[in-house]
Amino acid sequence: LKAGIVSFFLGHVLFCASAFAFFGRWTAISVIIPIVISLLGAVVNIKCEKLLKLNYGSVRMPLALYSFAVLMTGTVSITAMIISGFEPVWTVMAVGALCFMVSDAVLSKMYFADGGNTKGRIIINHASYYAAQFLMASTILLIK
């Protein structure tokens, strides 16, 4: 589980790095806002563990870092989409990032909640995960 968290964390770091590298219209505020939102989201995720009836156990800190990375992928993509005026590459990336966020939210329930591994969650997780992979990979076709 820890190795998976680390590898997916690195994938999200690369998604963010690509967005920062290929989107040339960043300002200080457009970088700071996603960082702040992602930090807050990661803290809320960890602080609400018991409220959400989850038990992160020994992976609490790796999950906090991973939560930050997946939220950064989403917030950076959405920021680039808005600033660009909804250019297709950033819109597709943002939708893909949102699909990753849905997949990870469902996966969290599947892994860390008692009785959370239901057929419905498995279907939602797979559908949103593969949609995310397809959309994020498709952005390479749209980069100019």
Coordinates of N, CA and C in Angstrom, one line a residue:
L1 N 0.8 -1.2 0.0 CA 0.0 0.0 0.0 C 0.9 1.3 0.0
K2 N 1.9 1.3 0.8 CA 2.8 2.4 0.9 C 3.5 2.6 -0.4
A3 N 4.0 1.6 -1.1 CA 4.6 1.7 -2.4 C 3.7 2.3 -3.4
G4 N 2.4 1.9 -3.4 CA 1.4 2.4 -4.3 C 1.2 3.9 -4.0
I5 N 1.1 4.3 -2.8 CA 0.9 5.7 -2.5 C 2.0 6.5 -3.0
V6 N 3.3 6.0 -2.8 CA 4.4 6.7 -3.3 C 4.4 6.8 -4.8
S7 N 4.2 5.7 -5.5 CA 4.2 5.8 -7.0 C 3.1 6.7 -7.5
F8 N 1.9 6.6 -7.0 CA 0.9 7.5 -7.5 C 1.1 9.0 -7.1
F9 N 1.7 9.2 -5.9 CA 2.2 10.5 -5.5 C 3.1 11.1 -6.6
L10 N 4.1 10.3 -7.0 CA 5.1 10.8 -8.0 C 4.4 11.1 -9.3
G11 N 3.4 10.3 -9.7 CA 2.6 10.5 -10.9 C 1.9 11.9 -10.8
H12 N 1.3 12.2 -9.7 CA 0.6 13.5 -9.6 C 1.6 14.6 -9.6
V13 N 2.8 14.4 -9.0 CA 3.8 15.4 -9.0 C 4.2 15.7 -10.5
L14 N 4.3 14.7 -11.3 CA 4.7 14.9 -12.7 C 3.5 15.6 -13.5
F15 N 2.3 15.2 -13.2 CA 1.1 15.9 -13.8 C 1.2 17.4 -13.5
C16 N 1.5 17.8 -12.2 CA 1.6 19.2 -11.8 C 2.8 19.8 -12.5
A17 N 3.9 19.1 -12.5 CA 5.1 19.7 -13.2 C 4.8 20.0 -14.6
S18 N 4.1 19.1 -15.3 CA 3.8 19.3 -16.7 C 2.9 20.5 -16.9
A19 N 1.9 20.6 -16.0 CA 1.0 21.8 -16.1 C 1.8 23.1 -15.9
F20 N 2.7 23.1 -14.9 CA 3.5 24.3 -14.7 C 4.4 24.6 -15.9
A21 N 5.0 23.5 -16.5 CA 5.9 23.7 -17.6 C 5.2 24.1 -18.9
F22 N 4.0 23.6 -19.2 CA 3.4 23.8 -20.5 C 2.4 25.0 -20.5
F23 N 2.0 25.4 -19.3 CA 1.0 26.5 -19.2 C 1.8 27.8 -18.9
G24 N 2.0 28.7 -19.8 CA 2.9 29.8 -19.6 C 2.3 31.0 -19.0
R25 N 1.1 31.0 -18.5 CA 0.5 32.2 -18.0 C 0.3 32.2 -16.5
W26 N 1.3 31.6 -15.7 CA 1.2 31.6 -14.3 C 1.5 32.9 -13.7
T27 N 0.8 33.3 -12.6 CA 1.1 34.5 -11.8 C 1.3 34.0 -10.4
A28 N 1.8 34.8 -9.6 CA 2.1 34.4 -8.2 C 0.8 33.9 -7.5
I29 N -0.3 34.7 -7.7 CA -1.6 34.3 -7.1 C -2.2 33.1 -7.7
S30 N -2.0 32.8 -9.0 CA -2.5 31.6 -9.6 C -1.7 30.4 -9.2
V31 N -0.6 30.5 -8.6 CA 0.2 29.4 -8.1 C -0.1 29.3 -6.6
I32 N -0.3 30.4 -5.9 CA -0.5 30.3 -4.4 C -1.9 29.7 -4.1
I33 N -2.9 30.1 -4.9 CA -4.3 29.6 -4.6 C -4.4 28.1 -4.6
P34 N -3.9 27.4 -5.7 CA -3.9 26.0 -5.7 C -3.2 25.3 -4.5
I35 N -2.0 25.9 -4.2 CA -1.2 25.4 -3.0 C -2.0 25.5 -1.7
V36 N -2.6 26.7 -1.5 CA -3.4 26.9 -0.3 C -4.6 25.9 -0.2
I37 N -5.3 25.9 -1.3 CA -6.5 25.0 -1.3 C -6.1 23.5 -1.1
S38 N -5.0 23.1 -1.7 CA -4.6 21.7 -1.6 C -4.1 21.4 -0.2
L39 N -3.4 22.3 0.4 CA -2.9 22.1 1.8 C -4.1 22.0 2.7
L40 N -5.1 22.9 2.6 CA -6.3 22.9 3.4 C -7.0 21.6 3.2
G41 N -7.2 21.2 2.0 CA -7.9 19.9 1.7 C -7.2 18.7 2.3
A42 N -5.9 18.7 2.2 CA -5.1 17.5 2.8 C -5.3 17.5 4.3
V43 N -5.2 18.7 4.9 CA -5.4 18.8 6.4 C -6.8 18.3 6.7
V44 N -7.8 18.8 6.0 CA -9.2 18.4 6.3 C -9.4 16.9 6.2
N45 N -8.8 16.4 5.1 CA -8.9 14.9 4.9 C -8.4 14.1 6.1
I46 N -7.2 14.5 6.6 CA -6.6 13.8 7.7 C -7.4 14.1 9.0
K47 N -7.8 15.3 9.2 CA -8.5 15.7 10.4 C -9.9 15.1 10.5
C48 N -10.5 14.8 9.3 CA -11.9 14.2 9.3 C -11.9 12.7 9.2
E49 N -10.8 12.1 9.4 CA -10.7 10.6 9.3 C -11.7 9.9 10.2
K50 N -11.8 10.3 11.4 CA -12.8 9.6 12.3 C -14.3 10.0 11.9
L51 N -14.5 11.3 11.6 CA -15.8 11.7 11.2 C -16.3 10.9 10.0
L52 N -15.4 10.6 9.1 CA -15.7 9.9 7.8 C -15.7 8.4 8.1
K53 N -15.5 8.0 9.3 CA -15.5 6.6 9.7 C -14.4 5.8 9.0
L54 N -13.2 6.4 8.9 CA -12.0 5.8 8.2 C -11.0 5.5 9.3
N55 N -10.1 4.6 8.9 CA -8.9 4.3 9.8 C -7.7 4.2 8.9
Y56 N -6.9 5.3 8.8 CA -5.7 5.4 7.9 C -4.6 4.6 8.5
G57 N -4.6 4.4 9.8 CA -3.5 3.7 10.5 C -2.1 4.2 10.2
S58 N -1.2 3.3 9.8 CA 0.2 3.7 9.6 C 0.5 4.5 8.3
V59 N -0.5 4.6 7.5 CA -0.3 5.4 6.2 C -0.9 6.8 6.3
R60 N -1.2 7.3 7.5 CA -1.8 8.6 7.7 C -1.0 9.7 7.1
M61 N 0.3 9.7 7.4 CA 1.2 10.8 6.8 C 1.4 10.6 5.3
P62 N 1.7 9.4 4.8 CA 1.8 9.3 3.4 C 0.6 9.7 2.7
L63 N -0.6 9.4 3.3 CA -1.9 9.8 2.7 C -2.1 11.3 2.7
A64 N -1.6 12.0 3.7 CA -1.6 13.4 3.8 C -0.9 14.0 2.6
L65 N 0.3 13.5 2.4 CA 1.1 14.0 1.2 C 0.5 13.7 -0.1
Y66 N 0.0 12.5 -0.2 CA -0.7 12.1 -1.4 C -2.0 12.9 -1.6
S67 N -2.7 13.2 -0.6 CA -3.9 14.0 -0.7 C -3.5 15.4 -1.3
F68 N -2.4 15.9 -0.7 CA -2.0 17.2 -1.2 C -1.7 17.1 -2.7
A69 N -1.0 16.1 -3.2 CA -0.6 15.9 -4.6 C -1.8 15.8 -5.5
V70 N -2.7 15.0 -5.1 CA -3.9 14.8 -6.0 C -4.8 16.0 -6.0
L71 N -4.9 16.7 -4.9 CA -5.6 18.0 -4.9 C -4.9 19.1 -5.7
M72 N -3.5 19.0 -5.7 CA -2.8 20.0 -6.5 C -3.0 19.7 -8.0
T73 N -3.1 18.4 -8.4 CA -3.4 18.1 -9.8 C -4.7 18.7 -10.2
G74 N -5.7 18.6 -9.3 CA -7.0 19.1 -9.6 C -7.0 20.6 -9.6
T75 N -6.5 21.3 -8.6 CA -6.6 22.7 -8.5 C -5.7 23.4 -9.5
V76 N -4.5 22.8 -9.8 CA -3.7 23.4 -10.9 C -4.3 23.3 -12.2
S77 N -4.9 22.2 -12.5 CA -5.6 22.0 -13.8 C -6.8 22.9 -13.9
I78 N -7.6 23.0 -12.9 CA -8.7 23.9 -12.9 C -8.3 25.4 -13.1
T79 N -7.3 25.7 -12.4 CA -6.7 27.1 -12.5 C -6.3 27.4 -13.9
A80 N -5.5 26.5 -14.5 CA -5.1 26.6 -15.9 C -6.2 26.7 -16.9
M81 N -7.2 25.9 -16.6 CA -8.4 25.8 -17.5 C -9.1 27.2 -17.4
I82 N -9.3 27.8 -16.2 CA -10.0 29.0 -16.1 C -9.2 30.2 -16.7
I83 N -7.9 30.2 -16.4 CA -7.1 31.3 -16.9 C -7.0 31.2 -18.5
S84 N -6.9 30.0 -19.0 CA -6.8 29.9 -20.5 C -8.1 30.1 -21.2
G85 N -9.2 30.3 -20.5 CA -10.5 30.5 -21.2 C -11.0 29.2 -21.6
F86 N -10.8 28.2 -20.9 CA -11.3 26.8 -21.2 C -10.7 26.2 -22.5
E87 N -9.4 26.4 -22.7 CA -8.8 25.8 -23.8 C -8.9 24.3 -23.6
P88 N -9.1 23.5 -24.7 CA -9.4 22.1 -24.6 C -8.3 21.3 -23.8
V89 N -7.0 21.5 -24.0 CA -6.0 20.8 -23.2 C -6.2 20.9 -21.7
W90 N -6.5 22.1 -21.2 CA -6.7 22.3 -19.8 C -8.0 21.9 -19.3
T91 N -9.0 21.9 -20.1 CA -10.3 21.4 -19.8 C -10.3 19.9 -19.6
V92 N -9.7 19.2 -20.6 CA -9.6 17.8 -20.5 C -8.7 17.4 -19.3
M93 N -7.6 18.1 -19.0 CA -6.8 17.8 -17.9 C -7.6 18.0 -16.6
A94 N -8.4 19.1 -16.5 CA -9.2 19.3 -15.3 C -10.2 18.3 -15.1
V95 N -10.9 17.9 -16.1 CA -11.9 16.8 -16.0 C -11.2 15.5 -15.6
G96 N -10.1 15.2 -16.2 CA -9.3 14.0 -15.8 C -8.9 14.1 -14.3
A97 N -8.4 15.2 -13.9 CA -8.0 15.4 -12.5 C -9.2 15.2 -11.5
L98 N -10.3 15.7 -11.9 CA -11.5 15.6 -11.1 C -11.9 14.1 -11.0
C99 N -11.8 13.4 -12.1 CA -12.0 11.9 -12.1 C -11.1 11.2 -11.1
F100 N -9.8 11.6 -11.1 CA -8.9 11.0 -10.2 C -9.3 11.3 -8.7
M101 N -9.8 12.5 -8.5 CA -10.2 12.8 -7.1 C -11.4 12.0 -6.7
V102 N -12.4 11.8 -7.6 CA -13.5 10.9 -7.3 C -13.0 9.5 -7.1
S103 N -12.2 9.0 -7.9 CA -11.6 7.6 -7.8 C -11.0 7.5 -6.4
D104 N -10.1 8.4 -6.1 CA -9.4 8.3 -4.8 C -10.3 8.5 -3.6
A105 N -11.4 9.3 -3.7 CA -12.3 9.4 -2.6 C -13.0 8.1 -2.4
V106 N -13.4 7.4 -3.4 CA -14.1 6.1 -3.3 C -13.1 5.1 -2.8
L107 N -11.9 5.1 -3.4 CA -10.9 4.1 -3.0 C -10.6 4.3 -1.5
S108 N -10.6 5.5 -1.0 CA -10.4 5.7 0.5 C -11.4 5.0 1.3
K109 N -12.7 5.0 0.9 CA -13.7 4.3 1.6 C -13.5 2.8 1.5
M110 N -13.1 2.3 0.3 CA -12.9 0.9 0.0 C -11.7 0.4 0.9
Y111 N -10.6 1.1 1.1 CA -9.5 0.6 1.8 C -9.6 0.9 3.3
F112 N -10.2 2.0 3.7 CA -10.0 2.4 5.1 C -11.3 2.4 5.9
A113 N -12.4 2.0 5.3 CA -13.7 1.9 6.1 C -14.1 0.5 6.3
D114 N -14.6 0.1 7.4 CA -15.1 -1.2 7.6 C -16.2 -1.5 6.6
G115 N -16.2 -2.6 5.9 CA -17.2 -2.9 5.0 C -17.3 -2.0 3.8
G116 N -16.3 -1.2 3.5 CA -16.3 -0.3 2.4 C -16.1 -0.8 1.0
N117 N -15.7 -2.0 0.9 CA -15.3 -2.6 -0.4 C -16.6 -3.3 -1.0
T118 N -17.5 -2.4 -1.5 CA -18.7 -2.9 -2.1 C -18.7 -2.9 -3.6
K119 N -19.6 -3.7 -4.2 CA -19.6 -3.8 -5.7 C -19.8 -2.4 -6.3
G120 N -20.7 -1.6 -5.8 CA -20.9 -0.3 -6.3 C -19.7 0.6 -6.3
R121 N -19.0 0.6 -5.2 CA -17.8 1.4 -5.1 C -16.7 0.9 -6.0
I122 N -16.6 -0.5 -6.2 CA -15.6 -1.0 -7.1 C -15.9 -0.5 -8.5
I123 N -17.2 -0.5 -8.9 CA -17.5 0.0 -10.3 C -17.2 1.4 -10.4
I124 N -17.6 2.2 -9.5 CA -17.4 3.7 -9.5 C -15.9 4.0 -9.5
N125 N -15.1 3.3 -8.7 CA -13.7 3.5 -8.6 C -13.0 3.1 -10.0
H126 N -13.4 2.0 -10.5 CA -12.8 1.6 -11.8 C -13.2 2.6 -12.9
A127 N -14.4 2.9 -13.0 CA -14.9 3.8 -14.1 C -14.2 5.2 -14.0
S128 N -14.2 5.7 -12.8 CA -13.6 7.1 -12.6 C -12.0 7.0 -12.8
Y129 N -11.4 5.9 -12.3 CA -10.0 5.8 -12.5 C -9.5 5.7 -14.0
Y130 N -10.2 4.8 -14.7 CA -9.8 4.6 -16.1 C -10.2 5.8 -16.9
A131 N -11.3 6.5 -16.6 CA -11.6 7.8 -17.3 C -10.6 8.8 -17.0
A132 N -10.1 8.9 -15.8 CA -9.0 9.8 -15.4 C -7.7 9.5 -16.2
Q133 N -7.4 8.3 -16.3 CA -6.2 7.9 -17.0 C -6.3 8.2 -18.5
F134 N -7.4 7.9 -19.1 CA -7.6 8.2 -20.5 C -7.6 9.7 -20.8
L135 N -8.3 10.5 -19.9 CA -8.3 11.9 -20.1 C -7.0 12.6 -19.9
M136 N -6.3 12.2 -18.9 CA -5.0 12.8 -18.6 C -4.0 12.4 -19.7
A137 N -4.0 11.2 -20.1 CA -3.1 10.8 -21.2 C -3.5 11.5 -22.5
S138 N -4.8 11.7 -22.7 CA -5.2 12.4 -24.0 C -4.7 13.8 -24.1
T139 N -4.4 14.4 -23.0 CA -3.9 15.8 -23.0 C -2.7 16.0 -23.9
I140 N -1.9 14.9 -24.0 CA -0.6 15.0 -24.8 C -1.0 15.3 -26.3
L141 N -2.2 14.9 -26.7 CA -2.6 15.1 -28.1 C -3.0 16.5 -28.3
L142 N -3.3 17.2 -27.2 CA -3.9 18.6 -27.3 C -2.8 19.7 -27.1
I143 N -1.7 19.3 -26.6 CA -0.6 20.3 -26.3 C -0.1 20.9 -27.6
K144 N 0.0 22.2 -27.7 CA 0.4 22.8 -28.9 C 1.9 23.2 -28.8

